[in-house]
XYZ file of C-alpha atoms in Angstrom:
440
model
C 28.883 -59.062 -11.639
C 29.806 -55.758 -11.334
C 27.933 -54.065 -8.388
C 25.111 -51.930 -9.726
C 25.276 -48.214 -10.369
C 23.154 -46.032 -7.864
C 20.405 -44.291 -9.496
C 21.082 -40.425 -10.076
C 19.133 -37.717 -9.851
C 18.264 -35.279 -12.409
C 20.833 -33.028 -12.319
C 19.745 -29.244 -10.708
C 20.222 -26.480 -13.155
C 22.233 -23.367 -12.146
C 22.284 -20.036 -13.067
C 24.116 -16.478 -12.511
C 22.408 -13.887 -11.383
C 22.851 -12.162 -14.789
C 20.971 -14.595 -16.828
C 17.997 -14.107 -14.158
C 18.365 -10.652 -14.520
C 17.657 -10.800 -18.416
C 14.248 -12.682 -17.540
C 12.058 -9.645 -16.270
C 10.449 -8.063 -19.207
C 6.867 -8.504 -20.776
C 7.737 -9.928 -24.136
C 9.921 -12.722 -22.629
C 10.266 -15.139 -19.622
C 10.048 -13.855 -16.034
C 12.076 -15.451 -13.278
C 12.703 -14.635 -10.007
C 14.961 -15.889 -6.886
C 13.944 -17.105 -3.482
C 16.628 -18.399 -1.248
C 18.804 -18.919 -4.135
C 16.237 -20.883 -5.477
C 15.421 -19.867 -9.431
C 11.810 -19.872 -10.526
C 9.886 -19.479 -13.764
C 7.170 -17.214 -13.000
C 6.292 -16.427 -16.420
C 2.510 -18.538 -16.733
C 2.126 -17.995 -12.768
C 2.003 -14.456 -12.619
C -1.846 -14.185 -13.676
C -2.459 -16.817 -11.156
C -0.824 -15.215 -8.507
C -3.400 -14.512 -5.299
C -1.667 -11.282 -4.838
C -2.060 -9.988 -8.218
C 0.132 -10.711 -11.488
C 1.438 -7.040 -11.321
C 3.183 -7.359 -7.803
C 4.878 -10.429 -8.713
C 6.172 -9.027 -12.020
C 7.529 -6.400 -10.052
C 10.506 -8.508 -9.033
C 10.639 -10.515 -12.214
C 14.442 -10.912 -12.815
C 15.575 -10.208 -8.894
C 15.843 -11.460 -6.054
C 12.358 -11.402 -4.183
C 13.608 -13.685 -1.083
C 12.629 -10.392 1.479
C 8.871 -9.191 0.065
C 8.177 -13.407 -0.025
C 8.730 -13.588 3.293
C 6.894 -10.497 3.851
C 4.146 -10.687 2.283
C 2.914 -14.186 3.120
C 1.699 -15.522 6.885
C 1.691 -19.490 5.273
C 5.458 -19.734 3.674
C 5.316 -23.505 4.139
C 1.648 -23.583 2.111
C 2.920 -21.109 -0.346
C 6.119 -23.063 -0.782
C 4.628 -26.223 -1.724
C 2.443 -24.420 -4.785
C 6.023 -22.580 -5.814
C 7.334 -26.558 -6.553
C 5.964 -26.742 -9.999
C 7.663 -23.359 -10.903
C 11.088 -24.414 -9.687
C 13.465 -24.519 -12.614
C 16.836 -24.390 -11.088
C 18.948 -22.351 -8.395
C 22.222 -20.225 -8.717
C 25.581 -21.509 -9.120
C 27.495 -22.553 -6.374
C 30.213 -19.711 -7.147
C 27.267 -16.891 -7.260
C 26.656 -14.763 -4.055
C 23.651 -14.777 -2.592
C 22.680 -11.436 -3.109
C 22.783 -8.898 -6.321
C 25.489 -6.397 -6.285
C 23.390 -3.371 -6.177
C 21.703 -5.209 -2.478
C 23.782 -4.222 0.904
C 24.336 -7.601 1.988
C 25.372 -6.712 5.809
C 22.245 -5.070 5.901
C 19.864 -7.505 4.952
C 21.706 -10.155 6.880
C 21.058 -8.282 9.884
C 17.271 -7.534 9.076
C 16.358 -10.932 8.582
C 17.905 -11.866 12.181
C 15.583 -8.892 13.332
C 12.998 -10.803 11.277
C 13.463 -13.927 13.680
C 13.837 -12.088 16.510
C 10.856 -10.188 15.808
C 8.975 -13.721 15.417
C 10.423 -14.857 18.473
C 8.787 -12.056 20.915
C 5.435 -12.824 19.564
C 4.975 -9.570 17.627
C 3.987 -11.446 14.654
C 0.684 -12.185 16.626
C -2.416 -9.760 16.831
C -4.396 -9.283 19.921
C -8.034 -9.978 18.899
C -9.654 -7.441 21.675
C -7.840 -4.804 19.828
C -9.486 -5.047 16.711
C -12.947 -6.268 18.398
C -13.233 -3.212 20.151
C -11.452 -0.986 17.024
C -14.547 -2.451 14.930
C -16.842 -1.936 18.211
C -16.102 1.860 17.827
C -17.039 2.377 14.289
C -19.927 0.302 14.475
C -21.077 3.070 17.587
C -19.963 6.243 15.637
C -22.117 4.545 12.785
C -24.960 4.395 15.079
C -24.673 7.623 16.786
C -24.803 9.881 13.152
C -28.008 8.424 12.198
C -29.188 8.871 15.854
C -28.017 12.418 15.506
C -30.569 12.941 12.771
C -33.443 11.115 14.379
C -33.297 12.784 17.519
C -32.385 16.335 16.807
C -33.723 16.693 12.849
C -32.477 17.283 9.745
C -31.421 21.528 10.502
C -28.355 22.309 9.550
C -25.784 21.980 12.726
C -27.328 18.169 13.280
C -26.494 17.512 9.324
C -23.085 18.614 9.579
C -22.317 16.633 13.323
C -23.908 13.143 11.343
C -21.527 14.139 8.078
C -18.431 14.673 10.671
C -19.364 11.122 12.469
C -19.879 9.263 8.878
C -16.971 10.394 7.723
C -14.998 9.560 10.837
C -16.666 6.001 10.462
C -15.426 5.680 6.940
C -11.658 6.736 7.313
C -11.617 4.397 10.754
C -12.849 1.448 8.884
C -10.340 2.640 5.779
C -7.646 1.763 8.168
C -8.966 -1.273 10.031
C -9.996 -3.021 6.009
C -6.215 -2.201 5.583
C -5.394 -4.522 8.733
C -7.515 -7.307 7.399
C -6.400 -6.718 4.070
C -2.481 -7.314 5.059
C -3.400 -10.819 6.973
C -2.524 -9.262 9.970
C -5.376 -9.967 11.944
C -6.146 -13.863 12.095
C -3.463 -16.504 11.748
C -5.437 -17.950 8.437
C -5.824 -16.042 5.051
C -9.490 -17.150 4.822
C -10.929 -15.116 7.869
C -8.730 -12.248 7.084
C -10.221 -11.892 3.292
C -13.607 -12.874 4.699
C -13.383 -9.796 6.891
C -11.580 -7.698 4.829
C -14.675 -8.051 2.071
C -17.086 -7.005 5.354
C -15.041 -4.233 6.139
C -14.097 -2.718 2.812
C -17.009 -3.781 0.964
C -20.306 -3.380 3.166
C -18.818 -0.872 5.569
C -16.992 1.722 3.154
C -18.565 1.059 -0.641
C -15.429 -0.708 -1.990
C -13.858 -3.516 -3.341
C -11.269 -5.636 -2.026
C -9.621 -6.877 -5.007
C -9.360 -3.341 -6.397
C -7.590 -2.617 -2.901
C -5.566 -5.814 -3.224
C -4.264 -4.870 -6.355
C -3.202 -1.379 -6.012
C -1.916 -1.873 -2.461
C 0.450 -4.749 -2.829
C 2.037 -3.199 -5.322
C 2.948 0.022 -3.632
C 4.588 -2.034 -0.703
C 6.488 -4.276 -3.248
C 8.190 -1.120 -4.950
C 6.869 1.958 -2.665
C 7.903 5.229 -4.918
C 9.239 3.427 -7.765
C 8.116 5.205 -10.886
C 5.892 2.813 -13.037
C 6.077 0.232 -10.194
C 3.951 1.828 -7.397
C 0.430 3.090 -8.719
C 0.385 5.405 -5.850
C 2.708 7.608 -7.650
C 0.686 7.408 -10.819
C -0.241 11.034 -10.888
C 3.444 11.765 -11.840
C 3.704 13.299 -14.732
C 0.083 13.838 -16.068
C -1.255 15.724 -12.521
C 2.107 16.057 -10.591
C 5.980 16.491 -11.157
C 6.986 14.309 -8.214
C 11.019 13.673 -6.775
C 13.649 15.857 -7.609
C 14.950 13.144 -10.232
C 11.951 12.527 -11.849
C 10.874 16.547 -12.092
C 14.255 17.066 -13.444
C 14.010 14.507 -15.844
C 10.371 15.720 -16.984
C 11.827 19.189 -17.442
C 14.747 18.194 -19.408
C 11.857 16.515 -22.131
C 10.100 19.854 -22.272
C 6.787 17.746 -21.309
C 4.535 20.139 -19.419
C 1.005 18.346 -18.473
C 0.471 20.796 -16.093
C 1.965 24.061 -14.817
C 4.066 22.132 -12.213
C 5.547 24.854 -10.656
C 2.131 25.914 -9.267
C 1.662 22.339 -8.277
C 1.669 23.034 -4.479
C -1.017 25.316 -5.141
C -3.296 23.393 -6.886
C -2.660 20.229 -5.099
C -5.086 21.890 -2.657
C -7.757 21.893 -5.333
C -7.083 18.529 -7.082
C -5.790 16.454 -4.555
C -7.099 16.261 -1.208
C -10.645 17.274 -1.690
C -11.634 15.503 -4.850
C -9.391 12.174 -5.211
C -12.406 10.057 -3.676
C -15.512 11.773 -4.401
C -14.934 12.666 -8.057
C -12.282 9.704 -9.074
C -12.446 7.175 -6.879
C -15.908 6.868 -6.297
C -16.460 6.061 -9.942
C -13.550 4.272 -10.750
C -14.330 1.443 -8.354
C -17.787 0.685 -10.305
C -15.710 0.361 -13.639
C -12.937 -1.897 -11.998
C -15.412 -4.475 -10.362
C -17.569 -4.491 -13.524
C -14.653 -4.825 -16.243
C -12.935 -7.358 -14.162
C -16.092 -8.924 -13.414
C -15.539 -9.306 -9.899
C -18.978 -9.939 -9.159
C -18.484 -11.074 -5.301
C -16.739 -7.625 -4.490
C -19.843 -5.744 -6.534
C -22.413 -8.038 -4.273
C -20.730 -6.475 -1.225
C -20.371 -3.186 -2.886
C -24.150 -2.902 -3.375
C -25.009 -3.673 0.234
C -23.796 -0.947 1.586
C -25.457 1.678 -0.923
C -28.717 0.044 0.211
C -28.328 0.007 3.672
C -27.222 3.406 3.777
C -30.026 4.727 0.646
C -32.495 2.648 3.436
C -30.976 4.368 6.716
C -31.052 7.795 5.183
C -33.805 8.288 2.484
C -36.484 8.352 5.179
C -35.020 10.696 7.235
C -33.597 13.671 4.087
C -35.024 12.664 1.052
C -33.342 11.635 -2.196
C -31.670 15.018 -2.458
C -30.689 15.506 1.003
C -28.857 12.119 1.126
C -26.788 12.758 -2.071
C -25.516 16.128 -0.526
C -24.926 13.928 2.625
C -23.462 11.116 0.996
C -20.938 13.300 -1.076
C -20.057 15.620 1.920
C -18.808 12.922 3.697
C -17.100 11.556 0.799
C -15.381 15.401 0.588
C -14.227 15.227 4.309
C -12.868 11.529 4.073
C -11.400 12.752 1.171
C -9.178 15.153 2.596
C -8.263 13.131 5.525
C -7.423 9.825 3.619
C -5.279 11.834 1.241
C -3.348 13.856 3.864
C -2.630 11.016 6.036
C -1.408 8.637 3.142
C 0.659 11.009 1.786
C 2.741 12.722 4.389
C 4.602 9.629 4.524
C 5.730 8.898 0.911
C 5.235 12.196 -1.085
C 8.179 14.236 0.734
C 10.618 11.025 0.407
C 12.693 9.665 -2.400
C 11.167 8.843 -5.850
C 12.742 7.364 -8.357
C 12.847 4.263 -11.048
C 12.889 0.792 -9.709
C 16.920 0.838 -8.617
C 16.802 -2.727 -7.061
C 18.051 -2.274 -4.105
C 17.830 -4.256 -0.842
C 14.246 -4.724 0.665
C 15.257 -2.100 3.911
C 16.526 0.798 1.832
C 13.850 0.398 -0.893
C 10.823 0.862 2.249
C 12.956 3.078 4.292
C 14.075 5.892 1.315
C 10.342 5.703 0.313
C 8.504 6.517 4.247
C 9.002 8.232 7.073
C 6.995 8.041 10.127
C 4.973 10.808 12.523
C 5.522 10.887 16.389
C 4.032 8.604 18.352
C 0.780 9.647 20.149
C -2.585 8.666 21.144
C -4.195 11.175 18.684
C -1.795 10.375 16.285
C -2.210 6.820 15.998
C -6.007 6.868 16.150
C -6.050 9.498 13.546
C -3.487 7.633 10.967
C -4.882 4.361 11.966
C -1.221 3.337 13.343
C -0.125 4.142 9.319
C 2.810 7.382 11.182
C 4.379 4.298 11.829
C 4.996 3.690 8.306
C 8.296 2.275 8.094
C 7.888 -0.344 10.461
C 4.355 -1.100 8.635
C 6.334 -1.050 5.390
C 9.728 -3.756 6.668
C 6.667 -5.795 8.319
C 3.647 -5.160 6.277
C 1.634 -8.380 8.464
C 2.548 -7.265 11.876
C -0.393 -6.100 13.676
C -0.274 -2.572 14.018
C -0.442 -2.317 17.811
C 2.814 -4.052 17.994
C 4.337 -1.222 15.654
C 5.791 0.863 19.008
C 7.275 -2.275 20.138
C 9.492 -3.049 16.965
C 10.415 0.665 16.151
C 13.595 0.692 18.382
C 15.098 -2.299 17.289
C 14.715 -0.928 13.766
C 15.961 2.371 14.540
C 19.086 0.652 16.090
C 19.413 -1.310 12.867
C 19.083 1.692 10.886
C 21.937 3.637 12.762
C 24.382 0.798 12.874
C 24.315 0.890 8.708
C 24.273 4.644 8.026
C 20.110 4.401 6.905
C 18.248 7.561 7.886
C 15.053 7.150 9.748
C 12.745 10.390 9.597
C 9.851 10.885 12.244
C 8.288 13.947 12.514
C 5.231 15.824 13.996
C 2.078 15.542 12.511
C 1.659 19.362 10.953
C 5.426 18.991 10.492
C 4.648 15.970 8.042
C 1.700 17.845 6.332
C 3.662 20.640 5.631
C 6.354 18.771 4.068
C 3.962 17.234 1.129
C 3.574 20.905 0.022
C 7.015 21.830 0.786
C 7.882 18.899 -1.683
C 5.615 19.885 -4.298
C 7.002 23.442 -4.459
C 10.429 21.855 -4.869
C 9.912 19.233 -6.920
C 7.658 21.992 -9.318
C 10.543 24.589 -9.307
C 13.253 21.580 -10.259
C 11.270 20.899 -13.232
C 10.873 24.651 -14.207
C 14.457 25.502 -13.737
C 15.621 21.989 -15.907
C 12.517 23.146 -18.635
C 13.826 26.599 -19.149
C 17.918 25.976 -19.078
C 18.319 22.453 -19.603
């Protein structure tokens, strides 16, 4: 009798980078690559817990580094990915696309392993507990200010400043929970995220997730980073996009004056005139009823707390003054790291280059760390988005060494220089737009 032929498993399907790159559009299949394995995410995008857009931004590309950066339980996530697996890269295909720096990426992955071994991805629970307690304490002091000293101008103003501080600092704390950087499990991070952003701030966690993870995936990439959606209808951003806009003879605003009107429609207006109303539209339109319940708990709490002291008109005046002050704080801090940096379409460069060309740091100090929620370490935060913020300063020297070795610019500047650079960059891009609009 002839010997039995051993059973053969299914022959793996092999693909080239070109085949993957062709599956990137909205009207056809979407594929991406993680560790050389090819996944079809066409039907999965709407089920993706992080949102459909953030994963779609990597359709047609290698997503290994963002996959590692965003997920804290990669083994569990990979089990769910098995149903999406359709093959792998052909053996003759390189592990990196030609647009990416192979040596830089390999050394960054070594740095990631070093960071894990050093324990820098583990949070100190005491740090975050004290941070939450300092927010709650300020919240109580704000109310006691009116209760003890009355509702005249000075106590009213002091209360508004204290509540603005509460709102800004709670904004930085919800950012920690939203990035899954406090607890080792997603469940606890999500629960505390709902509490801080919903009950302490009155905003929906789903809205923040929808926008913020896109920003981290493709920072300063036009049409992929929602943080630069004010281009072109309000501002002309970045040298490349501003010149393009001028050549197209498009003028939605007098961009050559944008460094002036930024002070009117930027810091003072973003929260009270836009976010404050849009968040309700977002949760109702998307039927995010859990988020809406958390938001309502915030408004009920502050209404019952301050209306007995101030009356309805006084309460509304206090509320919008707080939103106005918080808006200025929020916009200056969040834009100082990005607006002055490189802004362009997605060029599919490697993870480190993507983050470094779009971010810069502000020098470390006790005040800067507190004032910005440690987002003065924007570079480290973008490279390691799930790292607890109290460890940014520990990994910063390692990141600087990596950048110096590979000729990648690592920018760090004083706080007020960072603020001024926002205005300087808006003036420059506005002038570039005007020159192209008139002469090209």
